[in-house]
mmCIF file of C-alpha atoms in Angstrom:
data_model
loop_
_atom_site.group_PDB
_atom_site.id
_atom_site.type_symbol
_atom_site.label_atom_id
_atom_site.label_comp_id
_atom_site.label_asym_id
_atom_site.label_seq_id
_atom_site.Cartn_x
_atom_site.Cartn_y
_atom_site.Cartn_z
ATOM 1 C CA UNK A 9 107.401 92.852 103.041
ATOM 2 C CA UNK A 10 108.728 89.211 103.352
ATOM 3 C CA UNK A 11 105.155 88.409 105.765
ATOM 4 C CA UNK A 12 102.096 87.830 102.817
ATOM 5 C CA UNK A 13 101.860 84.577 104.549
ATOM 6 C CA UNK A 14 100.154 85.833 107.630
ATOM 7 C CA UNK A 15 97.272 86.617 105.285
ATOM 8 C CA UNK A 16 96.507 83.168 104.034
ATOM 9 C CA UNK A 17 93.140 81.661 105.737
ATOM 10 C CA UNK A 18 94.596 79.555 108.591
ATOM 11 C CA UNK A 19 92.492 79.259 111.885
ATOM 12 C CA UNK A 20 94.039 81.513 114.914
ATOM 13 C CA UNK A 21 90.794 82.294 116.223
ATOM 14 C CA UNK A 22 91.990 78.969 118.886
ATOM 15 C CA UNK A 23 94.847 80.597 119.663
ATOM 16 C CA UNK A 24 94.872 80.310 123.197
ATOM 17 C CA UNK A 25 92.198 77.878 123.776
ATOM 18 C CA UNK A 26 94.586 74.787 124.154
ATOM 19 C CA UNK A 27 96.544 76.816 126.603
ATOM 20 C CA UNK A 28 96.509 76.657 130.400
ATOM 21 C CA UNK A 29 95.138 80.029 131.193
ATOM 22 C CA UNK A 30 97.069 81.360 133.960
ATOM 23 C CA UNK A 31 99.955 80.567 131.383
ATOM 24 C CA UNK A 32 98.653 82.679 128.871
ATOM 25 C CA UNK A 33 97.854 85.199 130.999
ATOM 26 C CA UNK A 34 101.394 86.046 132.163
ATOM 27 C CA UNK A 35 102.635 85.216 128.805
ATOM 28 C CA UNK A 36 100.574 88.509 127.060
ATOM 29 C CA UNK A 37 101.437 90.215 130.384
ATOM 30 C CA UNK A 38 105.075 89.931 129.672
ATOM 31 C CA UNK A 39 104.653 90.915 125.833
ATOM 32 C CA UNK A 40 102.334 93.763 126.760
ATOM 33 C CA UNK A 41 105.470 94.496 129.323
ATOM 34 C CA UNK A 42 107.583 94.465 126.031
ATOM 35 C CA UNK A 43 109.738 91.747 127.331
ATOM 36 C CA UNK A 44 111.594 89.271 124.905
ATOM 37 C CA UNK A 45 109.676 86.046 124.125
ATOM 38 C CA UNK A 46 113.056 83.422 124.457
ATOM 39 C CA UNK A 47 112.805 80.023 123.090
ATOM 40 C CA UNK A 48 113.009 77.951 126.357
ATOM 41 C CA UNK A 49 109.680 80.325 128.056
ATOM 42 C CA UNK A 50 106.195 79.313 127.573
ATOM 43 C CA UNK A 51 104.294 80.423 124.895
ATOM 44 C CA UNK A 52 101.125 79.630 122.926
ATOM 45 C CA UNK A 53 101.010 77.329 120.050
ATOM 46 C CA UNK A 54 99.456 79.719 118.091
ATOM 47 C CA UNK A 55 102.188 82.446 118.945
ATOM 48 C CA UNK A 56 104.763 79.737 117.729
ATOM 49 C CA UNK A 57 102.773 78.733 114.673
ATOM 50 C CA UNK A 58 102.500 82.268 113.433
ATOM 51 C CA UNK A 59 106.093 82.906 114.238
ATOM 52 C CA UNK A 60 106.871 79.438 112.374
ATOM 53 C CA UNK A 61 105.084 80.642 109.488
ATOM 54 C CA UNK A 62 106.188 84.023 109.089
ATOM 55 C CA UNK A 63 109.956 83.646 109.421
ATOM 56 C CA UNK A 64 109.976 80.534 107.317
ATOM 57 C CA UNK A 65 108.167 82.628 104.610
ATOM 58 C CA UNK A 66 110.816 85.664 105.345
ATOM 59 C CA UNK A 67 113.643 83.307 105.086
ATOM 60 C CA UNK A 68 112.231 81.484 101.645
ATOM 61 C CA UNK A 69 111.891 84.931 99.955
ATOM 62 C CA UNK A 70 115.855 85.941 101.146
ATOM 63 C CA UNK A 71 116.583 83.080 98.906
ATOM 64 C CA UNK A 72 114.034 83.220 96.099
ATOM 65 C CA UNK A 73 114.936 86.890 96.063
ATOM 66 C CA UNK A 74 118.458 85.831 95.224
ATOM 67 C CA UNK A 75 117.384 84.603 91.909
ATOM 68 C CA UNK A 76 116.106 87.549 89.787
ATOM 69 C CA UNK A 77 119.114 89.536 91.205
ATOM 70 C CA UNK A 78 121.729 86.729 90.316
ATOM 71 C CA UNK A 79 120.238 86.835 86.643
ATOM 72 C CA UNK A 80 122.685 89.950 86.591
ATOM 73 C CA UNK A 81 125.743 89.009 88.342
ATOM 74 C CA UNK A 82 127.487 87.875 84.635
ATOM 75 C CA UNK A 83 126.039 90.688 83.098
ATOM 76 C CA UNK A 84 126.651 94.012 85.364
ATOM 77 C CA UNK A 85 128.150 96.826 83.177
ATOM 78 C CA UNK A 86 131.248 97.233 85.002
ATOM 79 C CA UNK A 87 133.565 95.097 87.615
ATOM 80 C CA UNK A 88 132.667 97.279 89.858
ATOM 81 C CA UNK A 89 128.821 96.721 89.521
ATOM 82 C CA UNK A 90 129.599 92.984 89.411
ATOM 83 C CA UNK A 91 131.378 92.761 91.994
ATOM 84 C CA UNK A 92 128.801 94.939 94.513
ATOM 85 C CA UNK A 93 126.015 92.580 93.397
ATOM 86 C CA UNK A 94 127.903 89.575 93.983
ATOM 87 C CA UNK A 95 128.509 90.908 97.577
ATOM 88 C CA UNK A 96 124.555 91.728 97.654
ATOM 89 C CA UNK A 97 123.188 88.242 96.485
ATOM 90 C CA UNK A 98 125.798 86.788 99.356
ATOM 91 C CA UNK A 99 124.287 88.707 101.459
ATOM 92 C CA UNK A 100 120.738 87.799 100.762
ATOM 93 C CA UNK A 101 121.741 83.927 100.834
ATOM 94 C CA UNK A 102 122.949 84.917 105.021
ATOM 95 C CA UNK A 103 119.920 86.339 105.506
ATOM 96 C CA UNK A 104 118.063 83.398 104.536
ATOM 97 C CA UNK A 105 120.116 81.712 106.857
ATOM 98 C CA UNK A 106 120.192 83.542 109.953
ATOM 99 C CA UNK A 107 116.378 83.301 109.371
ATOM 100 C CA UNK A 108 116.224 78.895 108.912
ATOM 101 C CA UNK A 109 118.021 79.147 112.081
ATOM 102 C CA UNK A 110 115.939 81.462 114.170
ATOM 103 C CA UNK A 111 112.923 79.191 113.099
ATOM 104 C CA UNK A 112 114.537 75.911 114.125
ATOM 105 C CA UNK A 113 114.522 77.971 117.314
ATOM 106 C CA UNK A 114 110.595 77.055 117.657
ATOM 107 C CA UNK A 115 111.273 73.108 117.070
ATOM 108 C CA UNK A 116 110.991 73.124 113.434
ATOM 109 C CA UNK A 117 113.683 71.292 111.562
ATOM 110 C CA UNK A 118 115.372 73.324 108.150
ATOM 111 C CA UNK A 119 114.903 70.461 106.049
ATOM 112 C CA UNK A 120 111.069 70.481 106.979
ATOM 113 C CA UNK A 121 110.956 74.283 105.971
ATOM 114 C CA UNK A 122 113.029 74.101 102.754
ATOM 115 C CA UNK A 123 110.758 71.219 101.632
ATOM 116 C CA UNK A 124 107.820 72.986 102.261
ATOM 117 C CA UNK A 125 109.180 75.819 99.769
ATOM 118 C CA UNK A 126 110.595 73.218 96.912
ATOM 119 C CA UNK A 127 106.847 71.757 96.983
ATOM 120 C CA UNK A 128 105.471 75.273 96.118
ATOM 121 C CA UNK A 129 103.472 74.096 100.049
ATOM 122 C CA UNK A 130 105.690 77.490 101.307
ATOM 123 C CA UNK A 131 104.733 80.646 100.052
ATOM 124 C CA UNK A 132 107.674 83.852 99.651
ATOM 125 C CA UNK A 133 106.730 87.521 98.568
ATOM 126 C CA UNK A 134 105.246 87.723 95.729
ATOM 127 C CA UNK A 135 107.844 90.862 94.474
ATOM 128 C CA UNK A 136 110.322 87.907 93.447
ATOM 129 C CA UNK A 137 107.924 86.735 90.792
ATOM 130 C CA UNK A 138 108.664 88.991 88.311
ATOM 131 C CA UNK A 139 111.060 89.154 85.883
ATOM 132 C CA UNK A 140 114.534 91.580 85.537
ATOM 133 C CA UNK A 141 114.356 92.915 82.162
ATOM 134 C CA UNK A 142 117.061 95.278 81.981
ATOM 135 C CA UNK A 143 120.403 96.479 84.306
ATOM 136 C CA UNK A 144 117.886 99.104 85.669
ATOM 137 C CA UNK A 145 115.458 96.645 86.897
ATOM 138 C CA UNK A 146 118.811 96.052 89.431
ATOM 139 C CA UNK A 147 118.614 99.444 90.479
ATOM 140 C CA UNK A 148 114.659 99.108 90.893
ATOM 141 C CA UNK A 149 115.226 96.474 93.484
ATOM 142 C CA UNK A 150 117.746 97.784 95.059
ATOM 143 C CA UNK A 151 115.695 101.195 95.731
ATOM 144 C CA UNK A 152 111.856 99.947 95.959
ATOM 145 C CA UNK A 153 111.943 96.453 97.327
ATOM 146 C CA UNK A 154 114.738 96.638 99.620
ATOM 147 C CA UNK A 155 113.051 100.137 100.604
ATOM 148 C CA UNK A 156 109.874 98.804 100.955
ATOM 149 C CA UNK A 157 111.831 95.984 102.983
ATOM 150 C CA UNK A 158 113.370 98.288 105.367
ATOM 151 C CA UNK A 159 109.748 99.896 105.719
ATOM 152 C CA UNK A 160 108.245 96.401 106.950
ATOM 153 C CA UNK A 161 111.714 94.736 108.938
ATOM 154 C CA UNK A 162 112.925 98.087 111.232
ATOM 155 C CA UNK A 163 109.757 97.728 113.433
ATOM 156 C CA UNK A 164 110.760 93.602 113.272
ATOM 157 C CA UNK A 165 114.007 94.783 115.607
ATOM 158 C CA UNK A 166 111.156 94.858 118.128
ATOM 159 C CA UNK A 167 109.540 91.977 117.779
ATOM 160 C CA UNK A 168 108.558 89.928 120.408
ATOM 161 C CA UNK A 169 110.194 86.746 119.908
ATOM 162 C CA UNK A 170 114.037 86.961 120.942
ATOM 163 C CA UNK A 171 116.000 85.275 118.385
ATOM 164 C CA UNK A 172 113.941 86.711 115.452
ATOM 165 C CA UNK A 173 114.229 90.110 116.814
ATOM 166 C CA UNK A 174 118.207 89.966 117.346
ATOM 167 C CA UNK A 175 118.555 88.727 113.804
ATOM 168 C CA UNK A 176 116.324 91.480 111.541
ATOM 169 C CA UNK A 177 119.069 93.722 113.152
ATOM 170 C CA UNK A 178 121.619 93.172 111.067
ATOM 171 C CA UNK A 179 119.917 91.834 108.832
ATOM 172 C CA UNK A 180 118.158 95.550 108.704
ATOM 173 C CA UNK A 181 121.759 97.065 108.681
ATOM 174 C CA UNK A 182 122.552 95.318 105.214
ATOM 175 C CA UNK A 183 119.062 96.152 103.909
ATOM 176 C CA UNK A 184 119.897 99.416 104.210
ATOM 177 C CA UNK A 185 123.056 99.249 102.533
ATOM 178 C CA UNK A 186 121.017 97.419 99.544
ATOM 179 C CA UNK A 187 118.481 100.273 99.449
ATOM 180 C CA UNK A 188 121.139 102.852 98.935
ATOM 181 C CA UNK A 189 123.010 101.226 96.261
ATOM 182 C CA UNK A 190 119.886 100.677 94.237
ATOM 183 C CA UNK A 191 119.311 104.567 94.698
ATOM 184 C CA UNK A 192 123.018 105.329 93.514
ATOM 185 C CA UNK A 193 121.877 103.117 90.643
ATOM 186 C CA UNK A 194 118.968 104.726 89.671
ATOM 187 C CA UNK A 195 120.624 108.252 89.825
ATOM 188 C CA UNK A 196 123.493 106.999 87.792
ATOM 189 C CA UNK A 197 120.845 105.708 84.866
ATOM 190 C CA UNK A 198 118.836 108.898 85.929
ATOM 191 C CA UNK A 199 121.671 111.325 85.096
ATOM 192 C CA UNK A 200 123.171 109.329 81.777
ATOM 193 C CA UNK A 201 121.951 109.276 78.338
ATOM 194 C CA UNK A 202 118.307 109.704 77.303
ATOM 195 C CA UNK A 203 118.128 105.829 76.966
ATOM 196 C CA UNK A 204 119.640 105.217 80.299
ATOM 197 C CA UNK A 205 116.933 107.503 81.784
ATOM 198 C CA UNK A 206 114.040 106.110 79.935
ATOM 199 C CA UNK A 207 115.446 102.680 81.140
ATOM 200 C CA UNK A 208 115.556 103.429 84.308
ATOM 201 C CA UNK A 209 111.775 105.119 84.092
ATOM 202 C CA UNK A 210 110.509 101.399 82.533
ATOM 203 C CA UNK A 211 111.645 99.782 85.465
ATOM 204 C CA UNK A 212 110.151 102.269 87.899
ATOM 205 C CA UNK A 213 107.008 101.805 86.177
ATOM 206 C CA UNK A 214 106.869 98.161 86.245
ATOM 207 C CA UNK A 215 107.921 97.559 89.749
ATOM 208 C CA UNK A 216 106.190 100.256 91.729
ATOM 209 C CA UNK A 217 102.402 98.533 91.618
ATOM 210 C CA UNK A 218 104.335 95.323 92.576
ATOM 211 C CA UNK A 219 106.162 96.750 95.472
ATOM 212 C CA UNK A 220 102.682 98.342 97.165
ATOM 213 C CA UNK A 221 101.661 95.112 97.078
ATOM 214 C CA UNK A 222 104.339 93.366 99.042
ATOM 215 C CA UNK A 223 103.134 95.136 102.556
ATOM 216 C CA UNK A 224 100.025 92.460 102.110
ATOM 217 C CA UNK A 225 95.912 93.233 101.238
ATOM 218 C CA UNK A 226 94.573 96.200 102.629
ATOM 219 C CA UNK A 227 93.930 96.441 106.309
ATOM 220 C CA UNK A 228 89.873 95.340 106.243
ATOM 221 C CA UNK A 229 91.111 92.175 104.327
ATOM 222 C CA UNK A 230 94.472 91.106 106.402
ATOM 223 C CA UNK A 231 92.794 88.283 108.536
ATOM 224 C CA UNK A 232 95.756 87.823 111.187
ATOM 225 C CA UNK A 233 97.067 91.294 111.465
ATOM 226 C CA UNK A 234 95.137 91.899 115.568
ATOM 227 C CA UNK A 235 96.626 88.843 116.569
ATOM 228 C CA UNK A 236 100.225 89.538 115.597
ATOM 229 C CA UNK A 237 99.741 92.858 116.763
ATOM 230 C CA UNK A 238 98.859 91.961 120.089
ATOM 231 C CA UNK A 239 101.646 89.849 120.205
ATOM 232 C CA UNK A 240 104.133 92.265 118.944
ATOM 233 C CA UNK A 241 105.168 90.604 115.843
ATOM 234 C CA UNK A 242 103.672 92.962 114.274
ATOM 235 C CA UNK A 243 103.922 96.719 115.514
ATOM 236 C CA UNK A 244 102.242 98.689 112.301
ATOM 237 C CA UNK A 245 99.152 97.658 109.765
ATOM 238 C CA UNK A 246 100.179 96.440 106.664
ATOM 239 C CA UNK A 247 98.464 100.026 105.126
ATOM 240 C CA UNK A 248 100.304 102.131 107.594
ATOM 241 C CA UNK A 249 103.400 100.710 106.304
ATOM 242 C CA UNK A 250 102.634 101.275 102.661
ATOM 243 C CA UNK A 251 101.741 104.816 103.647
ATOM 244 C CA UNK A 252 104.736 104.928 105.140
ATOM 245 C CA UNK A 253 106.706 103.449 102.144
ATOM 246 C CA UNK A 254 104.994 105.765 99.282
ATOM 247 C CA UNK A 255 105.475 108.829 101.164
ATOM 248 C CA UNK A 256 109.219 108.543 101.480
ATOM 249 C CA UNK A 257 109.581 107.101 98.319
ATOM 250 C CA UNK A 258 107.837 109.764 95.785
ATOM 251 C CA UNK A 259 110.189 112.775 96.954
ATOM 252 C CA UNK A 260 113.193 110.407 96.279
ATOM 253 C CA UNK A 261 111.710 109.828 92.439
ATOM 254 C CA UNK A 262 111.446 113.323 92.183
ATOM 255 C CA UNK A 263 115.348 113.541 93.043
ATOM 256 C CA UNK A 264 115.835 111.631 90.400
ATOM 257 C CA UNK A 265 113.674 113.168 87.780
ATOM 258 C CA UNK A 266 111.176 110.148 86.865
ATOM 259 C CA UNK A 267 107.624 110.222 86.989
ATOM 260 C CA UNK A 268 105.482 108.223 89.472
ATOM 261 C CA UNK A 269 103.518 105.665 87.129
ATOM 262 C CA UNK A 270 100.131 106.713 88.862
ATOM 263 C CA UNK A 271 98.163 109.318 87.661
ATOM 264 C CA UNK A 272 95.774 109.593 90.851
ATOM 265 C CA UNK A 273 99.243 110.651 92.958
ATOM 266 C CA UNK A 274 98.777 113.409 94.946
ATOM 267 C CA UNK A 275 99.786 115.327 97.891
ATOM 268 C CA UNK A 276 97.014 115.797 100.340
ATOM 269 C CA UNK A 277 97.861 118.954 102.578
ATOM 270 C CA UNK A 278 95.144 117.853 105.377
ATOM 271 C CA UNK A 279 96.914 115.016 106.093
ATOM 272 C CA UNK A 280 100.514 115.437 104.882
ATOM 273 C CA UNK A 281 100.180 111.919 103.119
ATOM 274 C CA UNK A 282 100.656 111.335 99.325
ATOM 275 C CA UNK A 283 97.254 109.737 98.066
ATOM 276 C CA UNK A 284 97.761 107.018 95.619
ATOM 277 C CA UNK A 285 95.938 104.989 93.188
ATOM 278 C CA UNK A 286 93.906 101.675 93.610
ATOM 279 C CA UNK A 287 95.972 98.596 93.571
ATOM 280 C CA UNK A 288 94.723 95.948 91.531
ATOM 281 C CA UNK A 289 94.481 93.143 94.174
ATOM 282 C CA UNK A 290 93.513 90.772 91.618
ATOM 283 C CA UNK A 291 97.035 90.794 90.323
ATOM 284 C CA UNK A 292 98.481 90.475 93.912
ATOM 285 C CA UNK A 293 96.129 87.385 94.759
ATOM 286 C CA UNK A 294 96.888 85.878 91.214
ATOM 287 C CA UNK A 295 100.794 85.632 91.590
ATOM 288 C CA UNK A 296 100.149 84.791 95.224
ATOM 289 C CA UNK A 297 98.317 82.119 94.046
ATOM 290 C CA UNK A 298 101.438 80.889 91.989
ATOM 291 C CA UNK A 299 100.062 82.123 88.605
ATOM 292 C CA UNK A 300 103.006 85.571 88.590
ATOM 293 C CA UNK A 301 105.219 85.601 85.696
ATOM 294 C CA UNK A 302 108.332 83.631 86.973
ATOM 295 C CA UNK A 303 106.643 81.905 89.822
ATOM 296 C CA UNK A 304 107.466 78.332 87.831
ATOM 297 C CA UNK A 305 110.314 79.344 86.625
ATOM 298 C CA UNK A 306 111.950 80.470 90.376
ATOM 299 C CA UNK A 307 110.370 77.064 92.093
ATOM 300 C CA UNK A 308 112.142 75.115 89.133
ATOM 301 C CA UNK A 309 115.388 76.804 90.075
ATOM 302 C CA UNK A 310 115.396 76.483 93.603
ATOM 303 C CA UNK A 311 114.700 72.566 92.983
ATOM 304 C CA UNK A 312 117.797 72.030 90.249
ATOM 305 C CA UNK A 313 119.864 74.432 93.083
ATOM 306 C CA UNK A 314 118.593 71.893 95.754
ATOM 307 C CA UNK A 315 119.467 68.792 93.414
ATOM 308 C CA UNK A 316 122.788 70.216 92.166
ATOM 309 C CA UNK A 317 123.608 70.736 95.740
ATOM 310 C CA UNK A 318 123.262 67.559 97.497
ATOM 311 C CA UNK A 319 126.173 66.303 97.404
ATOM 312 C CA UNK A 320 127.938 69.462 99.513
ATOM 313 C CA UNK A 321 125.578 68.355 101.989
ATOM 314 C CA UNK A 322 126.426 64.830 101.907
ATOM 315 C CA UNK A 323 130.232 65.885 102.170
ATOM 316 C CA UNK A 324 129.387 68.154 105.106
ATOM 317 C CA UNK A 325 127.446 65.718 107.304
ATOM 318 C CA UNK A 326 130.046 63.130 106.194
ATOM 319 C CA UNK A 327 133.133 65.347 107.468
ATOM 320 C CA UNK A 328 131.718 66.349 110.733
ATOM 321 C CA UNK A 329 130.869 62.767 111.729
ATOM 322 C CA UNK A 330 134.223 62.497 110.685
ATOM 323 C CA UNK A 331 135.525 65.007 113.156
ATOM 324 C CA UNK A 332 132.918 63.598 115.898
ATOM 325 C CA UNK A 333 134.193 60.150 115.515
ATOM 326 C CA UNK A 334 138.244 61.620 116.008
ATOM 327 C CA UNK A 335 137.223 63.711 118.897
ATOM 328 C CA UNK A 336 135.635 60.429 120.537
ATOM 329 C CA UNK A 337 138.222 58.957 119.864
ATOM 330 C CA UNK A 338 141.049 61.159 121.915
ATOM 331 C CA UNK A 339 138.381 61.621 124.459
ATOM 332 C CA UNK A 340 138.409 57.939 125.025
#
């Protein structure tokens, strides 16, 4: 989900030729072994460049992804609600930080990476560019992107690269807490008064499209998915995890009584797949390309967040050279 960024046009095709080949040899021979890539081995700049890139651009869209969701915090129908998507947007806000810090891992500073995304330089999923209408677009996110997350992050527990790995796991554990009480969201809506159903079938029909299109362009057009796969990164295509997504997600909309908004949907008994629709690509690459319908609007939050902010950071750095200077000081 949180990887489109492995799809921009960057060279990898060098990806081992600045590498001392025995090096790189036993390197691939201990991923192919499925042993864990730590941050003190050897690796190939490539493999840390495409690690840099991808976990930077899963930690930007934790926090961007915070946004849209936070829109609703002051607005949930009950304490109860409020209070569950308070703990929810928290959570999101660890994610993104168990993520800056696996990255630094690779010798990238946090204040390099968060600059990168205030410039608009960054790129985050394209999902968080569009807008949350109503209390069921909450429920939307909740069950499709998170679910859709989930989808892309479970095979991440098994990525190559140590400190990444160890972190999607729990990171996956709260995902899937997320996932379910978007569901119990949807079914609530689902299950209430003809308005709360037809709410609840708006927002599944404006964020399904959206959602296929967060596992990246189709296979033939994902330029560094053999790389990451031979590195492990990546364990399935970006279409065998949409697959994977639609076909657990259409039985769950039929739980809840909606309607899938794509009339090509159908159940293909040869292969035991649902068949969908064609996505229009056009629309992916266009909010991609920073043209979606909040894409200004979340960068200009994130910067007045970053501004408003500065001086907790000041205060922090200032305290704990505080508290470096008094334990000098006893050590003395």
């Amino acid at each position: 989900m949180y990887t489109q960024a492995l799809n921009a046009r960057e060279a990898v095709a060098q990806a081992l030729s600045a590498d001392d080949t025995a090096k790189a040899a036993a390197f691939q021979a201990r991923v192919d072994d499925e042993e864990r890539i730590e941050p003190n081995d050897f690796m190939p700049e490539a493999y840390r460049r495409t690690l840099v890139r991808q976990i930077s651009q899963h930690a930007h869209s934790e926090i961007v992804g915070m946004l849209p969701e936070g829109n609703w915090i002051t607005r949930a129908p009950s304490l109860k609600r409020k209070a569950a998507l308070l703990a929810k947007v928290q959570d999101e806000g660890g994610h993104g930080l168990y993520l800056y810090a696996a990255a630094e891992t690779l010798g990238v500073a946090r204040e390099e990476l968060v600059e990168q995304l205030l410039s608009g330089k960054a790129k985050y999923s394209s999902i968080f560019n569009y807008p949350t209408l109503t209390w069921a677009d909450i429920g939307a996110i909740g069950w499709l992107v998170d679910g859709a997350a989930i989808m892309n992050q479970i095979p991440l527990c098994r990525c190559s690269y140590g400190p990444y790995a160890r972190a999607m796991i729990r990171i996956c554990k709260e995902e899937s807490f997320h996932q379910r009480q978007g569901y119990e969201i949807m079914l609530t809506l689902s299950r209430g008064t003809a308005e709360q159903k037809a709410m609840a079938q708006d927002a599944l029909d404006r964020w399904w499209w959206p959602c296929l299109m967060m596992f990246g362009p189709p296979d033939g057009e994902s330029l560094h998915s053999d790389t990451s796969t031979r590195w492990k990164i990546k364990r399935f295509s970006n279409d065998e995890l949409r697959q994977k997504f639609v076909d657990a997600t259409v039985p769950q909309a039929a739980v809840l009584g909606l309607a899938m908004p794509d009339p090509e949907l159908r159940f293909d008994e040869a292969t035991g797949h649902w068949v969908y629709g064609a996505i229009d690509w056009d629309e992916f690459r266009r909010v991609l390309a920073g043209d979606g319908p909040c894409n200004r609007d979340r960068l200009r939050a994130r910067n007045k967040a970053h501004a408003d902010g500065a001086w907790v950071r000041e205060a922090a750095l200032a305290f704990a050279e505080k508290r470096r200077a008094a334990e000098e000081k006893r050590a003395a």
